[in-house]
Amino acid sequence: MRISVIGCGYLGAVHAASMAKLGHDVVGIDVDPARVETLARGIAPFFEPGLSELLVEARDRLRFSVDMGAVRDADLHFIAVGTPQQPDSNAADLRYVEAAIDGLLPHLSAGDLVVGKSTVPVGTAARLAERVATTGARLAWNPEFLREGFAINDTLSPDRLVYGIAPGDVAAVTVLDEVYAGAIKAGTPRIVTDYATAELVKVAANAFLATKISFINAMAEIAEATGADVTQLADAIGHDPRIGRRFLNAGLGFGGGCLPKDIRGFMARAEELGVDQALSFLSEVDAINLRRRSRMVDLTRESVGGSLEGKNIAVFGLAFKPDSDDVRDSPALDVAMHLLDEGAHVVATDPKAIETARSKCPGLDYAPDAATAARDADAIVVVTEWAQYKTLDPHGLAPLVAARVIIDGRNCLDPAVWRAAGWHYRALGRP
Ligand SMILES: NC(=O)C1=CN([C@@H]2O[C@H](COP(=O)(O)OP(=O)(O)OC[C@H]3O[C@@H](n4cnc5c(N)ncnc54)[C@H](O)[C@@H]3O)[C@@H](O)[C@H]2O)C=CC1
Ligand SMILES: O=C(O)[C@H]1O[C@H](OP(=O)(O)OP(=O)(O)OC[C@H]2O[C@@H](n3ccc(=O)[nH]c3=O)[C@H](O)[C@@H]2O)[C@H](O)[C@@H](O)[C@@H]1O
């Protein structure tokens, strides 16, 4: 099929390359010329495992452009532009979606299918469908569930597909089945529904995941007050298959370009609909999540003698999670900035996110690796659980630091190993 993908960020670039991998002819459109140029050279503009390789592998069927006119040859158009939180409210900012539709409309032909993938407030698709219909084209909403760090695998082997379609638009289902034929395995669930349900499935899934994380972080608060161990608690309750162990990792909590803004956008939309009470628990989910960041700063302050002023703090991790260079609403970067605000001399490191962090926070000092960051540190704080931090050698680091103090913000280290090596070990939710 001939496909266009409008918006080539963390979602769109992966989607465009994956659609080409499935055998389709794809053009990716973005308003950012530097991003388009990088992608056109077969280079991923951000870190996502396997993306650069896929861009090269699929290059014969994949091109990128800043010119919306390049979509003319395609008859299926994915919308994958950003829907960030508005600067002055919790609501989603739809200006990029509107601009993408504005740009697309003059190039649509009767029979084209526009497919929304961006995460939008419920009601958006129905509104956009009316605009698209003026050209004789149709609209479907096909929310995306990929995780950064696993994005290609999640796209090529989705755990479910959701098609939100206009009443009776069976032709859209046929087209989407054809698009994803190479990705659908026997037994891949495929839910065909209306626009509103499709839009809600997406935000409900993210709200559930955020709630699960905040639930275990609430238990971490109780564990801290009682001397209990939240990681053992998570293991124990996670053995119940009705609960499950995944997404029960207590620590600094959730960040990134999606969970935080999606729960806030969902609450804002519920308020507009007059059903804000239904989601009032999500403001508690948000509050628990943000409290973990201040608790981490408190723990660091306590561990260096009550004041951060003039202390050397090594921050291990900047990305919002491992295997990503994304620092959007990163708990790690947030903690680093708070430590700096309290007068600490912060040296931060990350295997992949130094440049994205530097462009956001030029005031931090950055070191190329953990050993350099640890030099003369009064404390090390581990705030992103990269594999290389989980296997750090306490004996190797000891001669570098000013004091053997480590605060594990992701419960990713073995306290026994660090304590046996003479370190003062503290963690969120563990004695
Ligand atoms: N990042 C992720 O893992 C996932 C993201 N989503 C959703 O997908 C959407 C996109 O998210 P990201 O890719 O993370 O955002 P992003 O900010 O990385 O990418 C958005 C891209 O759209 C481009 N853009 C903006 N306006 C445009 C226009 N008018 N025409 C063409 N390009 C335009 C931007 O230059 C940017 O490259 C959001 O709604 C997000 O909630 C959904 C599932 C996963
Ligand atoms: O809508 C989106 O953009 C995506 O948001 C999340 O994916 P992602 O943000 O890539 O990352 P997650 O793996 O969900 O992690 C989110 C945050 O939660 C934190 N987390 C995760 C799991 C856990 O047990 N504890 C925990 O604190 C991570 O450190 C990270 O900061 C969802 O998992 C995807 O399904 C969804 O498509």
Coordinates of C-alpha atoms and ligand atoms in Angstrom, one line a residue:
M1 CA 0.0 0.0 0.0
R2 CA 1.1 3.6 -0.4
I3 CA 1.2 5.3 3.0
S4 CA 2.0 8.6 4.5
V5 CA 2.9 9.2 8.1
I6 CA 2.5 12.8 9.3
G7 CA 4.8 13.6 12.2
C8 CA 8.1 11.7 12.6
G9 CA 8.8 11.8 16.3
Y10 CA 9.2 8.9 18.7
L11 CA 6.0 7.4 17.4
G12 CA 5.9 8.5 13.7
A13 CA 9.5 7.6 12.7
V14 CA 9.1 4.1 14.2
H15 CA 5.7 3.7 12.5
A16 CA 7.0 4.9 9.1
A17 CA 10.0 2.6 9.2
S18 CA 7.9 -0.3 10.5
M19 CA 5.3 0.1 7.7
A20 CA 8.1 0.1 5.1
K21 CA 9.4 -3.1 6.8
L22 CA 6.0 -4.6 6.3
G23 CA 6.3 -4.0 2.6
H24 CA 4.4 -0.7 2.1
D25 CA 5.7 2.4 0.2
V26 CA 5.9 5.1 2.9
V27 CA 6.5 8.8 2.9
G28 CA 7.1 10.4 6.3
I29 CA 6.3 14.1 6.7
D30 CA 7.6 16.4 9.4
V31 CA 7.8 20.1 9.8
D32 CA 11.3 19.9 11.3
P33 CA 13.7 20.0 8.3
A34 CA 16.7 18.8 10.4
R35 CA 14.7 15.7 11.5
V36 CA 13.6 15.0 7.9
E37 CA 17.2 15.3 6.7
T38 CA 18.5 13.0 9.3
L39 CA 15.8 10.4 8.7
A40 CA 16.4 10.6 4.9
R41 CA 20.0 9.8 5.5
G42 CA 18.9 6.6 7.3
I43 CA 19.8 7.9 10.7
A44 CA 17.5 7.8 13.7
P45 CA 17.1 11.3 15.1
F46 CA 16.7 9.9 18.7
F47 CA 17.8 6.7 20.4
E48 CA 15.5 3.8 19.8
P49 CA 17.0 0.3 19.7
G50 CA 17.0 -1.0 16.1
L51 CA 15.5 2.1 14.4
S52 CA 18.7 3.1 12.5
E53 CA 19.1 -0.4 11.2
L54 CA 15.4 -0.5 10.1
L55 CA 15.7 2.9 8.4
V56 CA 18.6 1.5 6.3
E57 CA 17.0 -1.9 5.7
A58 CA 13.7 -0.4 4.5
R59 CA 15.2 2.6 2.6
D60 CA 14.0 1.5 -0.8
R61 CA 10.4 1.9 0.3
L62 CA 10.9 4.8 2.7
R63 CA 11.3 8.5 2.1
F64 CA 10.9 11.6 4.1
S65 CA 9.9 15.2 3.3
V66 CA 8.9 18.5 4.8
D67 CA 6.5 19.0 1.8
M68 CA 3.0 17.9 2.6
G69 CA 2.4 17.7 -1.2
A70 CA 4.5 14.5 -1.1
V71 CA 1.5 12.7 0.5
R72 CA -0.4 12.9 -2.8
D73 CA 0.7 9.5 -4.0
A74 CA -0.5 7.8 -0.8
D75 CA -4.1 6.8 -0.1
L76 CA -3.7 6.0 3.6
H77 CA -2.4 8.7 5.9
F78 CA -1.4 8.2 9.5
I79 CA -1.5 11.2 11.9
A80 CA 1.3 10.8 14.4
V81 CA 2.0 14.4 15.5
G82 CA 2.5 15.3 19.2
T83 CA -0.3 16.1 21.6
P84 CA 1.6 17.6 24.6
Q85 CA 0.1 19.1 27.7
Q86 CA -0.9 22.7 27.2
P87 CA 1.5 25.1 28.9
D88 CA -1.1 26.6 31.2
S89 CA -3.6 23.8 31.8
N90 CA -3.8 20.0 32.1
A91 CA -5.6 19.7 28.8
A92 CA -4.0 18.2 25.7
D93 CA -2.7 20.7 23.1
L94 CA -4.3 19.8 19.8
R95 CA -2.7 22.5 17.7
Y96 CA -0.4 20.0 15.9
V97 CA -3.2 17.6 15.1
E98 CA -5.3 20.5 13.7
A99 CA -2.3 21.8 11.7
A100 CA -1.6 18.3 10.3
I101 CA -5.2 18.0 9.2
D102 CA -5.1 21.5 7.7
G103 CA -2.0 20.6 5.8
L104 CA -3.4 17.3 4.6
L105 CA -6.9 18.3 3.5
P106 CA -5.9 19.9 0.2
H107 CA -4.1 16.7 -0.8
L108 CA -6.8 14.2 0.0
S109 CA -8.7 12.4 -2.6
A110 CA -12.1 10.7 -2.4
G111 CA -11.6 7.2 -1.0
D112 CA -8.4 8.0 1.0
L113 CA -8.3 6.9 4.6
V114 CA -6.9 9.1 7.3
V115 CA -5.9 7.1 10.4
G116 CA -5.3 8.9 13.7
K117 CA -2.6 7.4 15.9
S118 CA -1.9 10.3 18.2
T119 CA -3.4 10.2 21.7
V120 CA -6.3 12.6 21.7
P121 CA -9.2 13.6 24.0
V122 CA -12.3 11.6 23.4
G123 CA -14.5 13.4 20.9
T124 CA -11.6 14.6 18.7
A125 CA -12.0 11.9 16.0
A126 CA -15.7 12.6 15.4
R127 CA -14.9 16.3 15.0
L128 CA -12.0 15.6 12.6
A129 CA -14.0 13.1 10.6
E130 CA -16.4 15.8 9.6
R131 CA -13.5 17.9 8.2
V132 CA -12.0 14.9 6.4
A133 CA -15.4 14.0 4.9
T134 CA -15.5 17.3 3.0
T135 CA -12.9 15.9 0.6
G136 CA -14.6 12.5 0.2
A137 CA -12.0 10.8 2.3
R138 CA -12.7 8.9 5.6
L139 CA -11.2 8.7 9.0
A140 CA -10.4 5.9 11.4
W141 CA -8.7 6.1 14.9
N142 CA -6.1 3.5 15.6
P143 CA -4.4 4.3 18.9
E144 CA -0.8 3.2 19.5
F145 CA 0.4 1.3 22.5
L146 CA 4.2 1.0 21.9
R147 CA 6.7 1.5 24.6
E148 CA 9.9 3.5 23.9
G149 CA 12.9 1.2 24.0
F150 CA 10.7 -1.6 22.5
A151 CA 9.0 0.5 19.9
I152 CA 9.8 -1.6 16.8
N153 CA 8.9 -4.9 18.3
D154 CA 5.7 -3.4 19.8
T155 CA 4.8 -2.1 16.3
L156 CA 5.7 -5.2 14.3
S157 CA 4.2 -7.6 17.0
P158 CA 1.4 -5.6 18.7
D159 CA -0.3 -7.2 21.6
R160 CA -3.6 -5.9 20.3
L161 CA -5.0 -3.6 17.5
V162 CA -7.8 -1.2 18.1
Y163 CA -9.7 0.2 15.1
G164 CA -12.1 3.1 15.8
I165 CA -14.3 3.5 12.8
A166 CA -17.2 5.5 11.5
P167 CA -20.6 3.6 11.8
G168 CA -20.7 0.9 9.2
D169 CA -17.3 1.7 7.6
V170 CA -16.3 -1.9 7.1
A171 CA -14.0 -0.8 4.2
A172 CA -11.8 0.9 6.7
V173 CA -11.4 -2.4 8.6
T174 CA -10.4 -4.1 5.4
V175 CA -7.8 -1.5 4.7
L176 CA -6.3 -1.6 8.2
D177 CA -6.2 -5.4 8.2
E178 CA -4.3 -5.1 4.9
V179 CA -1.9 -2.5 6.4
Y180 CA -1.1 -4.7 9.4
A181 CA -1.3 -8.1 7.7
G182 CA 2.4 -8.7 8.2
A183 CA 2.1 -7.8 11.9
I184 CA -1.0 -9.7 12.8
K185 CA -0.1 -13.1 14.2
A186 CA -2.7 -15.9 14.7
G187 CA -4.5 -14.8 17.9
T188 CA -3.5 -11.1 17.8
P189 CA -6.7 -9.5 19.3
R190 CA -8.3 -6.9 17.0
I191 CA -11.0 -4.8 18.5
V192 CA -13.2 -3.0 16.0
T193 CA -15.2 -0.2 17.7
D194 CA -16.5 3.4 17.5
Y195 CA -14.3 6.5 17.6
A196 CA -15.0 7.3 21.3
T197 CA -14.2 3.8 22.5
A198 CA -10.9 3.7 20.6
E199 CA -9.9 7.1 21.9
L200 CA -10.8 6.1 25.5
V201 CA -9.0 2.7 25.3
K202 CA -5.8 4.5 24.8
V203 CA -6.1 6.9 27.8
A204 CA -7.6 4.3 30.0
A205 CA -4.7 2.0 29.4
N206 CA -2.2 4.7 30.3
A207 CA -4.3 5.7 33.3
F208 CA -4.3 2.1 34.5
L209 CA -0.5 1.8 34.1
A210 CA 0.1 5.1 35.9
T211 CA -2.3 4.0 38.7
K212 CA -0.5 0.7 39.1
I213 CA 2.8 2.5 39.5
S214 CA 1.4 5.0 42.0
F215 CA -0.3 2.2 43.9
I216 CA 3.1 0.5 44.6
N217 CA 4.7 3.9 45.3
A218 CA 2.0 4.6 47.9
M219 CA 2.9 1.2 49.4
A220 CA 6.6 2.4 49.4
E221 CA 5.5 5.4 51.5
I222 CA 4.0 3.1 54.0
A223 CA 7.0 0.8 53.8
E224 CA 9.3 3.7 54.6
A225 CA 7.1 4.6 57.7
T226 CA 7.2 1.0 59.0
G227 CA 10.6 -0.5 58.0
A228 CA 9.0 -2.8 55.5
D229 CA 10.5 -3.6 52.1
V230 CA 8.3 -2.6 49.1
T231 CA 10.2 -4.7 46.6
Q232 CA 9.4 -7.9 48.5
L233 CA 5.9 -6.7 49.0
A234 CA 5.6 -6.2 45.2
D235 CA 7.0 -9.7 44.5
A236 CA 4.6 -11.2 47.0
I237 CA 1.4 -9.5 45.7
G238 CA 2.6 -9.9 42.1
H239 CA 2.5 -13.7 42.4
D240 CA -1.3 -13.3 42.4
P241 CA -2.0 -13.5 38.6
R242 CA -5.0 -11.2 39.1
I243 CA -2.5 -8.5 40.2
G244 CA 0.7 -9.5 38.2
R245 CA 4.3 -8.3 39.0
R246 CA 4.7 -6.1 35.9
F247 CA 4.5 -2.3 36.4
L248 CA 4.9 -2.8 40.2
N249 CA 8.5 -1.5 40.3
A250 CA 8.5 1.1 43.1
G251 CA 10.9 4.0 42.9
L252 CA 11.0 7.4 41.4
G253 CA 7.8 6.9 39.5
F254 CA 6.6 7.5 36.0
G255 CA 7.7 10.2 33.6
G256 CA 8.1 10.6 29.9
G257 CA 6.1 12.2 27.1
C258 CA 3.0 10.2 27.7
L259 CA 1.8 8.8 31.1
P260 CA 2.0 12.2 33.0
K261 CA 0.4 14.3 30.3
D262 CA -2.2 11.6 29.3
I263 CA -3.6 11.2 32.9
R264 CA -3.8 15.0 33.1
G265 CA -5.4 15.4 29.7
F266 CA -7.9 12.6 30.6
M267 CA -8.8 14.5 33.8
A268 CA -9.2 17.7 31.9
R269 CA -11.5 16.1 29.3
A270 CA -13.6 14.4 32.1
E271 CA -14.1 17.9 33.6
E272 CA -15.3 19.3 30.3
L273 CA -17.7 16.4 30.1
G274 CA -19.0 17.0 33.6
V275 CA -17.8 13.7 34.9
D276 CA -14.6 14.9 36.7
Q277 CA -15.5 12.9 39.8
A278 CA -15.0 9.7 37.9
L279 CA -11.3 10.4 37.5
S280 CA -10.6 12.3 40.7
F281 CA -8.4 9.4 41.8
L282 CA -6.0 10.3 39.0
S283 CA -5.0 13.5 40.7
E284 CA -3.9 11.4 43.6
V285 CA -2.0 9.1 41.2
D286 CA -0.3 12.2 39.9
A287 CA 0.4 13.6 43.4
I288 CA 1.9 10.3 44.7
N289 CA 4.1 10.2 41.6
L290 CA 5.4 13.7 42.1
R291 CA 6.0 13.1 45.8
R292 CA 8.5 10.4 45.0
R293 CA 10.7 12.9 43.3
S294 CA 10.8 15.2 46.4
R295 CA 11.3 12.2 48.7
M296 CA 14.4 11.3 46.6
V297 CA 15.8 14.8 47.1
D298 CA 15.0 14.5 50.9
L299 CA 16.8 11.2 51.1
T300 CA 19.8 12.6 49.4
R301 CA 19.9 15.6 51.7
E302 CA 19.6 13.4 54.8
S303 CA 22.3 11.1 53.5
V304 CA 24.9 13.9 53.1
G305 CA 24.3 15.4 56.6
G306 CA 21.3 17.6 56.3
S307 CA 22.3 20.1 53.6
L308 CA 23.0 19.8 49.9
E309 CA 24.8 23.2 49.8
G310 CA 28.3 22.7 48.3
K311 CA 28.0 18.9 48.2
N312 CA 29.2 16.9 45.1
I313 CA 26.4 14.7 43.9
A314 CA 26.8 12.2 41.1
V315 CA 23.5 11.6 39.2
F316 CA 23.4 8.3 37.4
G317 CA 20.7 8.5 34.8
L318 CA 18.8 11.3 32.9
A319 CA 16.4 9.5 30.6
F320 CA 12.9 8.9 31.9
K321 CA 13.6 5.2 31.6
P322 CA 16.4 2.9 30.4
D323 CA 17.0 2.3 26.6
S324 CA 15.7 5.7 25.7
D325 CA 17.3 9.2 25.3
D326 CA 13.9 10.8 26.0
V327 CA 14.0 13.3 28.9
R328 CA 10.4 14.6 28.6
D329 CA 9.1 15.0 32.1
S330 CA 12.0 12.8 33.3
P331 CA 12.0 12.1 37.0
A332 CA 15.8 11.7 36.8
L333 CA 16.3 15.1 35.3
D334 CA 13.8 16.6 37.7
V335 CA 15.7 15.3 40.7
A336 CA 19.0 16.5 39.2
M337 CA 17.6 20.0 38.8
H338 CA 16.2 20.0 42.4
L339 CA 19.6 19.0 43.8
L340 CA 21.2 21.8 41.8
D341 CA 18.5 24.3 43.1
E342 CA 19.5 23.4 46.7
G343 CA 23.1 24.3 46.1
A344 CA 24.6 20.9 45.3
H345 CA 27.3 20.6 42.6
V346 CA 25.7 18.1 40.4
V347 CA 27.5 16.0 37.8
A348 CA 25.1 13.9 35.8
T349 CA 25.6 11.1 33.4
D350 CA 23.6 8.8 31.2
P351 CA 24.5 6.3 28.5
K352 CA 22.2 8.0 25.8
A353 CA 20.5 11.0 27.2
I354 CA 23.2 13.6 27.8
E355 CA 22.6 15.6 24.7
T356 CA 18.8 15.7 25.1
A357 CA 19.2 16.6 28.7
R358 CA 21.9 19.3 28.0
S359 CA 19.6 21.0 25.5
K360 CA 16.9 21.2 28.2
C361 CA 19.1 21.9 31.2
P362 CA 22.4 23.5 30.1
G363 CA 23.1 24.5 33.7
L364 CA 24.0 20.9 34.8
D365 CA 27.5 19.5 34.6
Y366 CA 27.6 16.3 32.5
A367 CA 30.1 13.5 32.6
P368 CA 30.6 10.9 29.8
D369 CA 30.4 7.9 32.2
A370 CA 29.7 6.8 35.7
A371 CA 33.3 6.6 36.8
T372 CA 33.9 10.3 35.8
A373 CA 30.7 11.5 37.4
A374 CA 31.5 9.6 40.6
R375 CA 34.9 11.4 41.1
D376 CA 34.9 13.1 44.6
A377 CA 31.2 12.6 45.0
D378 CA 29.7 13.0 48.5
A379 CA 26.8 10.8 47.2
I380 CA 25.7 8.9 44.1
V381 CA 22.1 8.9 43.2
V382 CA 20.8 6.2 40.8
V383 CA 17.7 7.6 39.1
T384 CA 17.4 5.6 35.8
E385 CA 17.9 1.8 36.0
W386 CA 20.2 1.4 33.0
A387 CA 21.6 -2.2 32.8
Q388 CA 25.1 -0.8 33.3
Y389 CA 24.2 0.9 36.6
K390 CA 22.5 -2.3 37.9
T391 CA 25.9 -4.1 37.6
L392 CA 28.1 -1.3 39.0
D393 CA 30.9 -2.6 41.1
P394 CA 30.9 -1.0 44.6
H395 CA 34.6 -1.9 45.1
G396 CA 35.6 -0.2 41.8
L397 CA 33.7 3.0 42.6
A398 CA 34.9 3.3 46.2
P399 CA 38.3 4.8 45.5
L400 CA 36.8 7.5 43.3
V401 CA 34.2 9.0 45.7
A402 CA 34.6 11.3 48.6
A403 CA 32.1 9.3 50.6
R404 CA 30.6 5.9 50.1
V405 CA 27.0 7.0 49.9
I406 CA 24.5 5.6 47.3
I407 CA 20.8 6.4 47.0
D408 CA 18.9 3.9 44.8
G409 CA 16.0 5.7 43.3
R410 CA 14.9 2.7 41.2
N411 CA 15.4 -0.2 43.6
C412 CA 17.7 -1.7 41.1
L413 CA 20.8 -2.4 43.2
D414 CA 21.3 -5.2 45.7
P415 CA 21.6 -3.5 49.2
A416 CA 23.5 -6.5 50.6
V417 CA 26.2 -6.2 48.1
W418 CA 26.7 -2.4 48.6
R419 CA 26.5 -2.6 52.4
A420 CA 29.0 -5.5 52.4
A421 CA 31.4 -3.2 50.4
G422 CA 31.1 -0.5 53.1
W423 CA 28.6 1.8 51.4
H424 CA 25.8 3.7 53.1
Y425 CA 22.9 2.4 51.0
R426 CA 19.5 4.1 51.0
A427 CA 16.5 3.4 48.7
L428 CA 12.9 4.5 48.1
G429 CA 10.7 2.1 50.1
R430 CA 13.3 -0.3 51.3
P431 CA 15.0 -0.3 54.7
Ligands
LIG1 N1 6.3 8.3 22.3 C1 5.6 7.2 22.4 O1 6.1 6.2 22.9 C2 4.1 7.2 22.1 C3 3.4 8.3 21.7 N2 2.1 8.2 21.5 C4 1.4 9.4 21.1 O2 1.8 9.7 19.7 C5 1.8 11.1 19.5 C6 3.2 11.6 19.1 O3 4.1 11.4 20.2 P1 5.7 11.4 20.0 O4 6.0 10.8 18.7 O5 6.2 11.0 21.3 O6 5.9 13.0 19.9 P2 7.2 13.8 19.3 O7 7.1 15.1 19.8 O8 8.4 12.9 19.5 O9 6.9 13.8 17.7 C7 5.9 14.7 17.1 C8 6.5 15.0 15.7 O10 5.5 15.7 15.0 C9 6.1 16.7 14.2 N3 5.0 17.7 13.8 C10 4.4 18.6 14.6 N4 3.5 19.3 13.9 C11 3.5 18.8 12.6 C12 2.8 19.0 11.4 N5 1.8 19.9 11.4 N6 3.1 18.3 10.4 C13 4.0 17.3 10.4 N7 4.8 17.0 11.5 C14 4.5 17.7 12.6 C15 7.1 17.3 15.2 O11 8.1 18.1 14.5 C16 7.7 16.0 15.8 O12 8.7 15.5 15.0 C17 1.3 11.8 20.9 O13 0.0 11.9 20.8 C18 1.7 10.7 21.9 O14 0.8 10.8 23.0 C19 1.4 7.1 21.6 C20 2.0 5.9 21.9 C21 3.4 5.9 22.2
LIG2 O1 1.3 6.3 25.4 C1 2.5 6.1 25.3 O2 3.3 6.9 24.9 C2 3.1 4.9 25.9 O3 3.3 5.1 27.3 C3 3.9 4.1 28.0 O4 5.2 3.7 27.5 P1 6.5 4.6 27.8 O5 6.2 5.9 28.2 O6 7.4 4.4 26.6 O7 7.2 3.8 29.0 P2 6.8 2.8 30.2 O8 7.6 1.6 30.0 O9 5.4 2.7 30.3 O10 7.4 3.6 31.4 C4 6.8 4.9 31.8 C5 7.4 5.4 33.1 O11 6.9 4.6 34.2 C6 8.1 4.2 35.0 N1 7.8 2.9 35.6 C7 7.4 1.8 34.8 C8 7.1 0.6 35.3 C9 7.2 0.4 36.7 O12 7.0 -0.7 37.3 N2 7.6 1.5 37.5 C10 7.9 2.7 36.9 O13 8.2 3.7 37.7 C11 9.2 4.2 34.0 O14 10.4 4.4 34.7 C12 8.9 5.4 33.1 O15 9.3 6.6 33.7 C13 3.0 2.8 27.9 O16 3.7 1.7 28.6 C14 2.8 2.5 26.4 O17 1.9 1.4 26.3 C15 2.2 3.7 25.7 O18 2.0 3.4 24.4

